[in-house]
């Protein structure tokens, strides 16, 4: 059964068919298959590959251009330590892949008929979701779905992502429920899978039933670290659960060699995430894998399973290191703290963690660092209770724990602490102090990285507006735009220009505001986001009274799959001549992230 995604009008006749039933082994596998099929028919993606070489290198590692900057140098990663699931890196790859799918189908003048989408990797599914919306604003671009309700048999209870797949399909405009799914695409252990990335190779080795348990678990540790950065939560869950079942076959004497091999397997992963240096025995390896299961569960919104996995780290775990035991409390508390009605439980977990890593003579630096992370989280829980003074004290204690520490995790925490302290000062109404702390953060962290400068300058601008330094704020926003351009970051160019349009308009310069809205619309069209195109058009209506723009808002807003409710409200306000200022974005003190475009969660 061929299904038209929202907004499409043609049938499957004359379409180019591709099978993306590729399994969860490695992110972007389904997208690669589709792009390869388009290329085989003559589609040319040279312009996109040239404009976005770092993202293209993730999609096609063998085609990496000389001198290409690694993606982690130009975009932010997800955070294990803060349980932040989304990644600018993954977003950028999916955005480029979606643009390529649209460009390829438009160039060929043929729809792409995607079969087996229920069996593709989760990251690719999110990329197809983005492509369907992007195609709404690209003439000649079209994606069709063949039998979208067909799915694979899940690999274990933790890797059952059928609910998430339904959400993706619904975001494509398909009225599908979980009850509509049919398990008829086979299992995910396919002999025909050919890896083109390190992630895929590690997956096969971790699941190779013919290999020794020690080799499989070693590959599993490396795989989970690698898959974390590509948001391959399904693959992580499958591999981690299987690896836990193999630990009984591994004697304690083999663990040091296992860990050393895991480090060699994955040299590209920063020690900041899922570090293995603090693992010492089988109990620690088990704890690492349970942490993987808990994090992926939390990322998909299953907080109860996440807490159960984090607490299981310390259950019946003789020989567990104090660092892993403290992390068991830390991650349990961090998950619970996201629910206001369970904040007391979160605080109790933190206090238990302090008992594990309380200050002692001769303590290891890694133990002191874990105590710093606990102080940071206690500060955040106090912040949730609006006890700002007490929160500030815990942030200072966390900074003291970091004294003299130079490892990646300590550096990560130190950066977060400067940011948190600035936010605490802002919330307390001490905007000048917040700005001063933010400037110290810049000096401490360095400012040579364009990604850092982009985010830092934006918050600086927001704080300067709060203290009345409008001209300096405009200069900071220009810095953000310049660095976004250097990074090929169309999303943040769109966001900042939309906000500048409002800033100029409310400042009495309607012409400058209209110019920013016009440039925002151009950027939003490159982004392929109907909602943000409509925002820019509405901004022009507000600043110029353009009837042409007014006529366009309703039709454009109706194409939005990401923000249909907001788009409808915007279109209604324009049609009725209502107040637009409250519906259009204005500068804030935290740079918005692009995750709504690839987020399928409720």
mmCIF file of C-alpha atoms in Angstrom, residues 248-537:
data_model
loop_
_atom_site.group_PDB
_atom_site.id
_atom_site.type_symbol
_atom_site.label_atom_id
_atom_site.label_comp_id
_atom_site.label_asym_id
_atom_site.label_seq_id
_atom_site.Cartn_x
_atom_site.Cartn_y
_atom_site.Cartn_z
ATOM 1 C CA UNK A 248 28.700 -13.951 33.539
ATOM 2 C CA UNK A 249 31.087 -15.501 31.019
ATOM 3 C CA UNK A 250 33.871 -12.990 31.714
ATOM 4 C CA UNK A 251 36.253 -13.480 34.681
ATOM 5 C CA UNK A 252 37.404 -10.415 36.633
ATOM 6 C CA UNK A 253 40.961 -10.975 35.406
ATOM 7 C CA UNK A 254 39.836 -10.275 31.823
ATOM 8 C CA UNK A 255 38.226 -6.898 32.579
ATOM 9 C CA UNK A 256 41.370 -4.706 32.299
ATOM 10 C CA UNK A 257 42.095 -6.092 28.839
ATOM 11 C CA UNK A 258 38.461 -5.725 27.848
ATOM 12 C CA UNK A 259 38.460 -2.051 28.856
ATOM 13 C CA UNK A 260 41.751 -1.322 27.128
ATOM 14 C CA UNK A 261 40.428 -2.833 23.925
ATOM 15 C CA UNK A 262 37.211 -0.825 24.179
ATOM 16 C CA UNK A 263 39.249 2.378 24.430
ATOM 17 C CA UNK A 264 41.235 1.443 21.315
ATOM 18 C CA UNK A 265 38.057 0.550 19.433
ATOM 19 C CA UNK A 266 36.631 4.038 19.769
ATOM 20 C CA UNK A 267 39.354 6.634 19.780
ATOM 21 C CA UNK A 268 37.118 9.404 18.419
ATOM 22 C CA UNK A 269 34.739 9.553 21.374
ATOM 23 C CA UNK A 270 35.475 12.186 24.002
ATOM 24 C CA UNK A 271 36.058 10.798 27.500
ATOM 25 C CA UNK A 272 33.450 13.330 28.597
ATOM 26 C CA UNK A 273 30.628 10.931 27.697
ATOM 27 C CA UNK A 274 30.386 7.336 28.934
ATOM 28 C CA UNK A 275 33.991 7.348 30.057
ATOM 29 C CA UNK A 276 35.564 3.972 30.743
ATOM 30 C CA UNK A 277 38.553 5.193 32.780
ATOM 31 C CA UNK A 278 36.626 4.821 36.054
ATOM 32 C CA UNK A 279 35.565 1.234 35.301
ATOM 33 C CA UNK A 280 37.549 -1.357 37.238
ATOM 34 C CA UNK A 281 35.647 -4.639 37.414
ATOM 35 C CA UNK A 282 32.669 -6.567 36.111
ATOM 36 C CA UNK A 283 30.276 -4.696 38.409
ATOM 37 C CA UNK A 284 31.409 -1.405 36.885
ATOM 38 C CA UNK A 285 30.993 -2.707 33.337
ATOM 39 C CA UNK A 286 27.486 -3.863 34.248
ATOM 40 C CA UNK A 287 26.818 -0.423 35.747
ATOM 41 C CA UNK A 288 28.022 1.270 32.563
ATOM 42 C CA UNK A 289 25.646 -0.827 30.449
ATOM 43 C CA UNK A 290 22.710 -0.259 32.811
ATOM 44 C CA UNK A 291 23.437 3.462 32.590
ATOM 45 C CA UNK A 292 23.205 3.169 28.798
ATOM 46 C CA UNK A 293 19.812 1.468 29.129
ATOM 47 C CA UNK A 294 18.606 4.103 31.569
ATOM 48 C CA UNK A 295 19.730 7.020 29.440
ATOM 49 C CA UNK A 296 18.108 5.772 26.254
ATOM 50 C CA UNK A 297 14.886 5.087 28.172
ATOM 51 C CA UNK A 298 14.916 8.582 29.600
ATOM 52 C CA UNK A 299 15.638 10.101 26.201
ATOM 53 C CA UNK A 300 12.496 8.484 24.797
ATOM 54 C CA UNK A 301 10.392 9.713 27.704
ATOM 55 C CA UNK A 302 10.156 6.463 29.695
ATOM 56 C CA UNK A 303 11.284 7.968 32.986
ATOM 57 C CA UNK A 304 10.145 5.066 35.194
ATOM 58 C CA UNK A 305 12.288 2.587 33.276
ATOM 59 C CA UNK A 306 15.167 5.049 33.340
ATOM 60 C CA UNK A 307 15.089 5.359 37.134
ATOM 61 C CA UNK A 308 14.779 1.572 37.502
ATOM 62 C CA UNK A 309 17.902 1.059 35.383
ATOM 63 C CA UNK A 310 19.889 3.740 37.206
ATOM 64 C CA UNK A 311 18.985 2.290 40.605
ATOM 65 C CA UNK A 312 19.780 -1.229 39.409
ATOM 66 C CA UNK A 313 23.415 -0.129 38.965
ATOM 67 C CA UNK A 314 23.910 -0.315 42.736
ATOM 68 C CA UNK A 315 21.674 -3.295 43.467
ATOM 69 C CA UNK A 316 23.482 -6.573 44.248
ATOM 70 C CA UNK A 317 26.654 -4.920 42.999
ATOM 71 C CA UNK A 318 29.534 -5.987 45.179
ATOM 72 C CA UNK A 319 32.774 -4.471 43.945
ATOM 73 C CA UNK A 320 31.081 -1.442 42.402
ATOM 74 C CA UNK A 321 33.388 1.578 42.387
ATOM 75 C CA UNK A 322 32.324 4.658 44.384
ATOM 76 C CA UNK A 323 32.221 6.670 41.153
ATOM 77 C CA UNK A 324 29.657 4.351 39.550
ATOM 78 C CA UNK A 325 27.649 4.140 42.762
ATOM 79 C CA UNK A 326 27.568 7.941 42.938
ATOM 80 C CA UNK A 327 26.492 8.090 39.294
ATOM 81 C CA UNK A 328 23.664 5.687 40.112
ATOM 82 C CA UNK A 329 22.346 8.279 42.555
ATOM 83 C CA UNK A 330 23.165 11.219 40.287
ATOM 84 C CA UNK A 331 21.267 9.923 37.244
ATOM 85 C CA UNK A 332 18.341 8.715 39.344
ATOM 86 C CA UNK A 333 18.099 12.156 40.911
ATOM 87 C CA UNK A 334 18.500 13.987 37.616
ATOM 88 C CA UNK A 335 15.661 11.967 36.091
ATOM 89 C CA UNK A 336 13.402 12.452 39.108
ATOM 90 C CA UNK A 337 14.167 16.183 39.212
ATOM 91 C CA UNK A 338 12.462 16.593 35.852
ATOM 92 C CA UNK A 339 9.173 15.806 37.615
ATOM 93 C CA UNK A 340 8.060 18.417 40.120
ATOM 94 C CA UNK A 341 6.049 15.922 42.144
ATOM 95 C CA UNK A 342 9.172 13.780 42.676
ATOM 96 C CA UNK A 343 11.623 16.517 43.599
ATOM 97 C CA UNK A 344 11.887 15.258 47.202
ATOM 98 C CA UNK A 345 12.948 11.833 45.891
ATOM 99 C CA UNK A 346 15.553 13.521 43.716
ATOM 100 C CA UNK A 347 16.993 15.386 46.705
ATOM 101 C CA UNK A 348 17.130 12.147 48.725
ATOM 102 C CA UNK A 349 19.085 10.484 45.903
ATOM 103 C CA UNK A 350 21.578 13.361 45.846
ATOM 104 C CA UNK A 351 22.091 13.169 49.601
ATOM 105 C CA UNK A 352 22.737 9.422 49.353
ATOM 106 C CA UNK A 353 25.247 10.168 46.625
ATOM 107 C CA UNK A 354 27.089 12.600 48.910
ATOM 108 C CA UNK A 355 27.435 9.777 51.456
ATOM 109 C CA UNK A 356 29.205 7.657 48.842
ATOM 110 C CA UNK A 357 31.703 10.316 47.760
ATOM 111 C CA UNK A 358 31.961 12.436 50.891
ATOM 112 C CA UNK A 359 35.248 14.266 51.294
ATOM 113 C CA UNK A 360 38.012 12.014 52.628
ATOM 114 C CA UNK A 361 41.799 12.333 52.982
ATOM 115 C CA UNK A 362 43.672 11.032 49.947
ATOM 116 C CA UNK A 363 40.554 10.681 47.820
ATOM 117 C CA UNK A 364 40.917 10.123 44.081
ATOM 118 C CA UNK A 365 40.353 13.088 41.770
ATOM 119 C CA UNK A 366 37.598 11.118 40.015
ATOM 120 C CA UNK A 367 35.725 10.832 43.341
ATOM 121 C CA UNK A 368 36.025 14.575 43.961
ATOM 122 C CA UNK A 369 34.705 15.226 40.477
ATOM 123 C CA UNK A 370 31.625 13.067 41.104
ATOM 124 C CA UNK A 371 30.980 15.075 44.259
ATOM 125 C CA UNK A 372 31.153 18.217 42.134
ATOM 126 C CA UNK A 373 28.482 16.887 39.783
ATOM 127 C CA UNK A 374 26.260 16.090 42.785
ATOM 128 C CA UNK A 375 26.692 19.632 44.149
ATOM 129 C CA UNK A 376 25.744 20.971 40.730
ATOM 130 C CA UNK A 377 22.563 18.907 40.675
ATOM 131 C CA UNK A 378 21.676 19.881 44.242
ATOM 132 C CA UNK A 379 21.980 23.479 43.092
ATOM 133 C CA UNK A 380 19.590 22.795 40.239
ATOM 134 C CA UNK A 381 17.012 21.205 42.556
ATOM 135 C CA UNK A 382 17.226 24.234 44.842
ATOM 136 C CA UNK A 383 16.802 26.467 41.822
ATOM 137 C CA UNK A 384 13.606 24.562 40.989
ATOM 138 C CA UNK A 385 12.367 25.460 44.469
ATOM 139 C CA UNK A 386 13.331 29.127 43.869
ATOM 140 C CA UNK A 387 15.866 28.927 46.712
ATOM 141 C CA UNK A 388 18.401 30.890 44.715
ATOM 142 C CA UNK A 389 20.837 31.697 47.533
ATOM 143 C CA UNK A 390 21.198 28.064 48.578
ATOM 144 C CA UNK A 391 21.496 27.025 44.941
ATOM 145 C CA UNK A 392 24.332 29.520 44.459
ATOM 146 C CA UNK A 393 26.223 28.056 47.447
ATOM 147 C CA UNK A 394 26.110 24.548 45.998
ATOM 148 C CA UNK A 395 27.327 25.818 42.630
ATOM 149 C CA UNK A 396 30.297 27.420 44.419
ATOM 150 C CA UNK A 397 31.019 24.149 46.223
ATOM 151 C CA UNK A 398 30.924 22.354 42.878
ATOM 152 C CA UNK A 399 33.474 24.828 41.511
ATOM 153 C CA UNK A 400 35.692 24.156 44.525
ATOM 154 C CA UNK A 401 35.566 20.425 43.771
ATOM 155 C CA UNK A 402 36.921 21.169 40.286
ATOM 156 C CA UNK A 403 40.023 22.983 41.552
ATOM 157 C CA UNK A 404 43.086 21.576 39.830
ATOM 158 C CA UNK A 405 41.117 19.078 37.701
ATOM 159 C CA UNK A 406 41.840 19.192 33.974
ATOM 160 C CA UNK A 407 40.051 16.129 32.564
ATOM 161 C CA UNK A 408 37.300 16.557 29.961
ATOM 162 C CA UNK A 409 34.440 15.831 32.358
ATOM 163 C CA UNK A 410 35.718 18.385 34.868
ATOM 164 C CA UNK A 411 36.069 20.980 32.118
ATOM 165 C CA UNK A 412 32.511 20.225 31.021
ATOM 166 C CA UNK A 413 31.203 20.734 34.552
ATOM 167 C CA UNK A 414 33.207 23.929 35.023
ATOM 168 C CA UNK A 415 31.633 25.403 31.873
ATOM 169 C CA UNK A 416 28.163 24.430 33.092
ATOM 170 C CA UNK A 417 28.804 25.991 36.479
ATOM 171 C CA UNK A 418 29.716 29.384 35.042
ATOM 172 C CA UNK A 419 26.588 29.215 32.927
ATOM 173 C CA UNK A 420 24.405 28.140 35.868
ATOM 174 C CA UNK A 421 25.746 30.878 38.134
ATOM 175 C CA UNK A 422 25.023 33.482 35.466
ATOM 176 C CA UNK A 423 21.477 32.144 35.093
ATOM 177 C CA UNK A 424 20.955 32.208 38.879
ATOM 178 C CA UNK A 425 22.043 35.845 38.937
ATOM 179 C CA UNK A 426 19.722 36.632 36.037
ATOM 180 C CA UNK A 427 16.739 35.001 37.750
ATOM 181 C CA UNK A 428 17.530 36.939 40.920
ATOM 182 C CA UNK A 429 17.262 40.147 38.915
ATOM 183 C CA UNK A 430 21.014 40.840 39.106
ATOM 184 C CA UNK A 431 21.402 41.335 35.374
ATOM 185 C CA UNK A 432 24.674 43.237 35.592
ATOM 186 C CA UNK A 433 26.257 40.476 37.678
ATOM 187 C CA UNK A 434 24.889 37.848 35.285
ATOM 188 C CA UNK A 435 26.554 39.664 32.408
ATOM 189 C CA UNK A 436 29.857 39.990 34.275
ATOM 190 C CA UNK A 437 29.860 36.267 35.126
ATOM 191 C CA UNK A 438 29.060 35.462 31.509
ATOM 192 C CA UNK A 439 32.068 37.500 30.383
ATOM 193 C CA UNK A 440 34.293 35.586 32.838
ATOM 194 C CA UNK A 441 32.916 32.376 31.328
ATOM 195 C CA UNK A 442 34.148 33.554 27.947
ATOM 196 C CA UNK A 443 37.617 34.220 29.330
ATOM 197 C CA UNK A 444 37.767 30.872 31.122
ATOM 198 C CA UNK A 445 36.557 28.774 28.217
ATOM 199 C CA UNK A 446 38.286 30.626 25.399
ATOM 200 C CA UNK A 447 36.602 32.063 22.365
ATOM 201 C CA UNK A 448 38.410 30.613 19.374
ATOM 202 C CA UNK A 449 35.591 28.224 18.455
ATOM 203 C CA UNK A 450 32.869 29.637 16.198
ATOM 204 C CA UNK A 451 30.212 27.490 17.837
ATOM 205 C CA UNK A 452 31.134 28.809 21.270
ATOM 206 C CA UNK A 453 31.207 32.413 20.034
ATOM 207 C CA UNK A 454 27.775 31.973 18.430
ATOM 208 C CA UNK A 455 26.099 30.849 21.646
ATOM 209 C CA UNK A 456 28.086 33.124 23.948
ATOM 210 C CA UNK A 457 27.418 36.279 21.945
ATOM 211 C CA UNK A 458 23.694 35.539 21.817
ATOM 212 C CA UNK A 459 23.286 35.272 25.604
ATOM 213 C CA UNK A 460 25.494 38.319 26.012
ATOM 214 C CA UNK A 461 23.118 40.225 23.721
ATOM 215 C CA UNK A 462 20.081 39.188 25.737
ATOM 216 C CA UNK A 463 21.698 40.248 29.008
ATOM 217 C CA UNK A 464 22.828 43.559 27.514
ATOM 218 C CA UNK A 465 19.259 44.302 26.477
ATOM 219 C CA UNK A 466 18.202 43.700 30.091
ATOM 220 C CA UNK A 467 20.730 46.285 31.335
ATOM 221 C CA UNK A 468 19.856 48.792 28.611
ATOM 222 C CA UNK A 469 22.907 48.349 26.367
ATOM 223 C CA UNK A 470 20.995 48.128 23.101
ATOM 224 C CA UNK A 471 23.821 49.088 20.725
ATOM 225 C CA UNK A 472 26.192 46.567 22.318
ATOM 226 C CA UNK A 473 23.449 43.952 22.114
ATOM 227 C CA UNK A 474 23.057 44.572 18.384
ATOM 228 C CA UNK A 475 26.805 44.095 17.966
ATOM 229 C CA UNK A 476 26.614 40.777 19.841
ATOM 230 C CA UNK A 477 23.744 39.607 17.637
ATOM 231 C CA UNK A 478 25.828 40.517 14.595
ATOM 232 C CA UNK A 479 28.601 38.335 16.069
ATOM 233 C CA UNK A 480 26.153 35.465 16.430
ATOM 234 C CA UNK A 481 25.082 35.881 12.795
ATOM 235 C CA UNK A 482 28.686 36.044 11.572
ATOM 236 C CA UNK A 483 29.595 32.840 13.368
ATOM 237 C CA UNK A 484 26.424 31.117 12.223
ATOM 238 C CA UNK A 485 27.385 32.006 8.652
ATOM 239 C CA UNK A 486 30.893 30.633 9.218
ATOM 240 C CA UNK A 487 29.348 27.362 10.389
ATOM 241 C CA UNK A 488 26.759 27.171 7.597
ATOM 242 C CA UNK A 489 24.103 27.373 10.310
ATOM 243 C CA UNK A 490 20.920 28.389 8.492
ATOM 244 C CA UNK A 491 18.685 27.581 11.442
ATOM 245 C CA UNK A 492 20.254 30.092 13.795
ATOM 246 C CA UNK A 493 20.500 32.678 11.048
ATOM 247 C CA UNK A 494 16.733 32.316 10.643
ATOM 248 C CA UNK A 495 16.086 32.569 14.384
ATOM 249 C CA UNK A 496 18.275 35.598 14.985
ATOM 250 C CA UNK A 497 16.978 37.498 11.963
ATOM 251 C CA UNK A 498 13.392 36.872 13.048
ATOM 252 C CA UNK A 499 14.244 38.263 16.476
ATOM 253 C CA UNK A 500 16.149 41.217 15.026
ATOM 254 C CA UNK A 501 13.084 42.037 12.960
ATOM 255 C CA UNK A 502 11.070 42.413 16.150
ATOM 256 C CA UNK A 503 13.875 44.255 17.963
ATOM 257 C CA UNK A 504 14.111 46.873 15.216
ATOM 258 C CA UNK A 505 10.349 47.127 14.835
ATOM 259 C CA UNK A 506 9.737 47.736 18.545
ATOM 260 C CA UNK A 507 12.656 50.165 18.525
ATOM 261 C CA UNK A 508 10.885 52.338 15.979
ATOM 262 C CA UNK A 509 12.791 51.321 12.838
ATOM 263 C CA UNK A 510 10.185 49.484 10.793
ATOM 264 C CA UNK A 511 12.300 49.534 7.639
ATOM 265 C CA UNK A 512 15.253 47.782 9.308
ATOM 266 C CA UNK A 513 12.797 45.314 10.819
ATOM 267 C CA UNK A 514 11.267 44.567 7.421
ATOM 268 C CA UNK A 515 14.726 43.988 5.939
ATOM 269 C CA UNK A 516 15.524 41.475 8.668
ATOM 270 C CA UNK A 517 12.219 39.667 8.137
ATOM 271 C CA UNK A 518 12.900 39.476 4.409
ATOM 272 C CA UNK A 519 16.324 37.949 5.035
ATOM 273 C CA UNK A 520 14.802 35.616 7.623
ATOM 274 C CA UNK A 521 12.346 34.336 5.027
ATOM 275 C CA UNK A 522 15.176 33.577 2.582
ATOM 276 C CA UNK A 523 17.026 31.642 5.282
ATOM 277 C CA UNK A 524 13.866 29.813 6.358
ATOM 278 C CA UNK A 525 13.279 28.668 2.784
ATOM 279 C CA UNK A 526 16.759 27.152 2.717
ATOM 280 C CA UNK A 527 15.875 25.525 6.014
ATOM 281 C CA UNK A 528 12.637 24.181 4.553
ATOM 282 C CA UNK A 529 10.488 25.174 7.526
ATOM 283 C CA UNK A 530 6.997 26.422 6.612
ATOM 284 C CA UNK A 531 6.278 27.761 10.094
ATOM 285 C CA UNK A 532 9.336 29.991 10.185
ATOM 286 C CA UNK A 533 8.697 31.146 6.625
ATOM 287 C CA UNK A 534 5.214 32.166 7.779
ATOM 288 C CA UNK A 535 6.689 33.976 10.809
ATOM 289 C CA UNK A 536 8.915 36.018 8.503
ATOM 290 C CA UNK A 537 5.987 36.814 6.220
#
